Amino acid sequence: MMKKNLIILYSVAMLVTLNSAELHAQGGLSLGLDVKQFRFNQDTSLVEVCYGLIVAADSEKPDNQYAFELSISQQHRELIRDIWMVTDEALKNDSAEKQMMVDILRYLLSPGKYDFQLYAQSISSPEIRDSIAVKDFQVRKFTADHLSISDIELAQNITPADPTATKRFDKNQFTVIPNVLDIFDEENPNVYYLSLIHISEPTRPY
């Protein structure tokens, strides 16, 4: 069998003006969540959980911390629970009106349906919180006997990866920054799609 991995990049120019009020929910805290799968082997998929956080710059104390909790369940049974914290230092000072961050978590999951629930809460002001969910996410089985395509990822930027240093957003020799917060403006007018295709071909007799 001959296997090939192809990368197809699509770029579409778009310009959308966002209302700042739409970016800030739950008292100045707003979450974004996107789940994608890519082939790991015939029986397992690499599932990427991309999440983003937007904080209104005037909603929190400068030294605030944020607690996150991710729950992955199947048929109402929790399989994975991860809890972590993020400080203001990790938030990008995008403007005077908002701060934002994007990160990624990776899991190896077998085929089946899964529910993903993400919670975020301010440590200093517990009433400031938000949650978001992806329900009935289908992890497919990639077989070797026909063409298979992974999920399509919306990204805010794709650049060649640095071969001397591995970063958390690197995949197949590219650094792919997901646009999980769906923000498009004058400074970020491009939309990119990344598709990883796995092709298997039978060996020809010639």
Short mmCIF file of C-alpha atoms in Angstrom, two decimals:
data_model
loop_
_atom_site.label_atom_id
_atom_site.label_comp_id
_atom_site.label_asym_id
_atom_site.label_seq_id
_atom_site.Cartn_x
_atom_site.Cartn_y
_atom_site.Cartn_z
CA MET A 1 0.00 0.00 0.00
CA MET A 2 1.24 3.45 -0.82
CA LYS A 3 0.15 6.21 1.51
CA LYS A 4 0.29 9.90 0.87
CA ASN A 5 -0.48 12.86 3.08
CA LEU A 6 -1.61 15.93 1.21
CA ILE A 7 -2.17 19.39 2.62
CA ILE A 8 -4.62 21.71 0.92
CA LEU A 9 -4.72 25.35 1.95
CA TYR A 10 -7.53 27.65 0.97
CA SER A 11 -7.54 31.37 1.67
CA VAL A 12 -10.54 33.60 1.29
CA ALA A 13 -10.41 37.32 1.88
CA MET A 14 -13.15 38.49 4.21
CA LEU A 15 -13.78 41.65 6.19
CA VAL A 16 -16.41 41.65 8.91
CA THR A 17 -17.02 44.44 11.39
CA LEU A 18 -17.87 43.04 14.81
CA ASN A 19 -19.94 44.78 17.40
CA SER A 20 -17.84 44.84 20.58
CA ALA A 21 -20.95 44.04 22.62
CA GLU A 22 -21.21 40.71 20.83
CA LEU A 23 -17.74 39.70 21.97
CA HIS A 24 -18.34 39.97 25.70
CA ALA A 25 -20.85 37.71 27.41
CA GLN A 26 -21.43 36.80 31.05
CA GLY A 27 -20.16 40.05 32.56
CA GLY A 28 -17.15 40.52 30.29
CA LEU A 29 -16.06 36.89 29.79
CA SER A 30 -16.70 35.01 26.54
CA LEU A 31 -15.58 31.53 25.45
CA GLY A 32 -15.09 29.95 22.05
CA LEU A 33 -14.79 26.20 21.44
CA ASP A 34 -14.05 24.11 18.37
CA VAL A 35 -13.39 20.37 18.11
CA LYS A 36 -11.63 18.77 15.13
CA GLN A 37 -10.31 15.28 14.39
CA PHE A 38 -7.35 14.06 12.36
CA ARG A 39 -6.18 10.55 11.60
CA PHE A 40 -3.77 9.05 14.14
CA ASN A 41 -4.03 5.40 13.14
CA GLN A 42 -6.68 3.06 11.78
CA ASP A 43 -8.45 2.68 15.13
CA THR A 44 -7.83 6.03 16.82
CA SER A 45 -8.28 9.70 15.96
CA LEU A 46 -6.29 12.66 17.21
CA VAL A 47 -8.97 15.02 18.50
CA GLU A 48 -7.99 18.66 18.89
CA VAL A 49 -9.97 20.83 21.29
CA CYS A 50 -9.31 24.46 20.40
CA TYR A 51 -10.60 27.07 22.81
CA GLY A 52 -10.45 30.83 23.09
CA LEU A 53 -11.18 33.37 25.79
CA ILE A 54 -12.12 37.03 25.40
CA VAL A 55 -12.06 39.34 28.41
CA ALA A 56 -13.24 42.93 28.45
CA ALA A 57 -10.18 44.91 29.55
CA ASP A 58 -12.14 46.94 32.10
CA SER A 59 -13.97 43.96 33.61
CA GLU A 60 -11.19 42.50 35.75
CA LYS A 61 -8.33 43.31 38.05
CA PRO A 62 -4.90 43.43 36.36
CA ASP A 63 -3.62 40.39 38.31
CA ASN A 64 -6.70 38.20 37.82
CA GLN A 65 -6.59 34.45 37.13
CA TYR A 66 -9.09 32.34 35.25
CA ALA A 67 -9.99 28.73 36.02
CA PHE A 68 -10.90 26.34 33.20
CA GLU A 69 -12.57 22.95 33.31
CA LEU A 70 -13.06 20.65 30.32
CA SER A 71 -15.30 17.59 30.54
CA ILE A 72 -15.43 14.93 27.81
CA SER A 73 -18.25 12.41 28.14
CA GLN A 74 -19.81 9.59 26.18
CA GLN A 75 -23.37 8.36 26.70
CA HIS A 76 -23.67 10.57 29.81
CA ARG A 77 -20.54 9.01 31.34
CA GLU A 78 -17.60 11.32 31.98
CA LEU A 79 -14.37 9.96 30.51
CA ILE A 80 -11.99 12.89 30.89
CA ARG A 81 -11.91 15.95 33.14
CA ASP A 82 -9.08 18.47 32.92
CA ILE A 83 -8.75 21.55 35.15
CA TRP A 84 -6.19 24.32 34.69
CA MET A 85 -5.63 28.04 35.30
CA VAL A 86 -4.59 30.93 33.07
CA THR A 87 -3.28 34.32 34.21
CA ASP A 88 -3.73 37.72 32.62
CA GLU A 89 -0.15 37.46 31.35
CA ALA A 90 -1.32 34.83 28.84
CA LEU A 91 -3.95 37.18 27.43
CA LYS A 92 -2.96 39.09 24.34
CA ASN A 93 -3.52 42.85 24.62
CA ASP A 94 -5.45 43.03 21.38
CA SER A 95 -6.89 46.48 22.05
CA ALA A 96 -7.92 48.81 24.82
CA GLU A 97 -11.38 47.20 24.79
CA LYS A 98 -10.57 43.49 25.00
CA GLN A 99 -7.96 40.88 25.80
CA MET A 100 -7.90 37.45 24.19
CA MET A 101 -6.10 34.12 24.13
CA VAL A 102 -6.26 30.92 22.09
CA ASP A 103 -4.96 27.51 23.12
CA ILE A 104 -5.28 23.86 22.11
CA LEU A 105 -5.62 20.49 23.86
CA ARG A 106 -5.16 17.11 22.18
CA TYR A 107 -6.69 13.71 22.97
CA LEU A 108 -6.61 10.25 21.40
CA LEU A 109 -10.19 8.94 21.12
CA SER A 110 -11.77 5.84 19.63
CA PRO A 111 -14.66 6.11 17.15
CA GLY A 112 -17.99 7.11 18.69
CA LYS A 113 -20.05 10.12 19.79
CA TYR A 114 -18.71 12.47 22.47
CA ASP A 115 -19.88 15.56 24.34
CA PHE A 116 -17.41 18.36 25.16
CA GLN A 117 -18.23 20.93 27.87
CA LEU A 118 -15.89 23.82 28.69
CA TYR A 119 -16.25 26.16 31.69
CA ALA A 120 -14.30 29.33 32.53
CA GLN A 121 -14.51 31.44 35.67
CA SER A 122 -12.71 34.44 37.14
CA ILE A 123 -10.89 33.55 40.35
CA SER A 124 -11.19 37.00 41.91
CA SER A 125 -14.80 37.54 40.72
CA PRO A 126 -16.55 34.14 40.61
CA GLU A 127 -19.74 35.69 39.28
CA ILE A 128 -17.89 36.37 36.02
CA ARG A 129 -18.03 33.08 34.14
CA ASP A 130 -19.03 31.45 30.89
CA SER A 131 -19.54 27.96 29.47
CA ILE A 132 -19.82 26.44 26.02
CA ALA A 133 -20.46 22.93 24.71
CA VAL A 134 -20.08 20.77 21.61
CA LYS A 135 -22.60 17.93 21.68
CA ASP A 136 -22.72 14.64 19.78
CA PHE A 137 -19.32 15.09 18.15
CA GLN A 138 -18.76 12.06 15.93
CA VAL A 139 -15.25 10.60 15.96
CA ARG A 140 -15.04 8.68 12.72
CA LYS A 141 -12.96 5.63 11.86
CA PHE A 142 -10.38 6.23 9.13
CA THR A 143 -9.97 3.13 7.00
CA ALA A 144 -7.09 2.32 4.67
CA ASP A 145 -9.16 1.09 1.73
CA HIS A 146 -10.56 4.42 0.49
CA LEU A 147 -9.94 8.15 0.44
CA SER A 148 -10.46 9.83 3.82
CA ILE A 149 -10.55 13.50 4.75
CA SER A 150 -10.14 14.98 8.20
CA ASP A 151 -12.19 17.87 9.55
CA ILE A 152 -11.68 21.33 8.05
CA GLU A 153 -10.18 23.86 10.42
CA LEU A 154 -10.82 27.59 10.35
CA ALA A 155 -7.57 29.38 11.14
CA GLN A 156 -6.51 32.98 11.57
CA ASN A 157 -2.97 32.33 10.38
CA ILE A 158 -0.90 29.57 8.74
CA THR A 159 2.86 29.85 8.43
CA PRO A 160 5.71 27.37 7.80
CA ALA A 161 6.81 25.84 11.10
CA ASP A 162 10.26 26.40 12.54
CA PRO A 163 12.08 23.05 12.05
CA THR A 164 14.33 23.76 15.03
CA ALA A 165 11.54 24.25 17.58
CA THR A 166 8.23 22.47 18.04
CA LYS A 167 5.26 24.62 19.04
CA ARG A 168 1.85 23.52 20.29
CA PHE A 169 0.10 24.78 17.14
CA ASP A 170 2.41 22.93 14.74
CA LYS A 171 1.03 20.23 12.45
CA ASN A 172 2.58 18.73 9.31
CA GLN A 173 5.33 21.35 9.00
CA PHE A 174 2.95 24.27 9.44
CA THR A 175 2.05 26.48 12.41
CA VAL A 176 -1.72 26.76 12.36
CA ILE A 177 -3.34 29.31 14.70
CA PRO A 178 -7.05 28.48 14.98
CA ASN A 179 -9.66 31.20 14.71
CA VAL A 180 -11.88 29.64 17.34
CA LEU A 181 -13.20 33.06 18.41
CA ASP A 182 -14.40 33.85 14.86
CA ILE A 183 -12.88 37.34 14.86
CA PHE A 184 -12.38 39.13 11.56
CA ASP A 185 -11.31 42.76 11.33
CA GLU A 186 -9.04 45.14 9.45
CA GLU A 187 -5.93 43.65 11.09
CA ASN A 188 -7.00 40.04 10.44
CA PRO A 189 -8.97 40.02 7.16
CA ASN A 190 -8.06 36.52 5.95
CA VAL A 191 -9.76 33.21 6.52
CA TYR A 192 -7.75 30.03 6.03
CA TYR A 193 -8.86 26.43 5.84
CA LEU A 194 -6.55 23.51 6.50
CA SER A 195 -7.45 20.07 5.25
CA LEU A 196 -5.38 16.95 5.86
CA ILE A 197 -6.17 14.19 3.40
CA HIS A 198 -5.06 10.60 3.79
CA ILE A 199 -4.93 8.60 0.55
CA SER A 200 -4.22 4.91 0.18
CA GLU A 201 -3.62 3.35 -3.20
CA PRO A 202 -3.17 -0.32 -4.09
CA THR A 203 0.24 -1.30 -5.40
CA ARG A 204 0.17 -1.36 -9.21
CA PRO A 205 1.64 -4.39 -11.02
CA TYR A 206 3.85 -2.13 -13.12
#
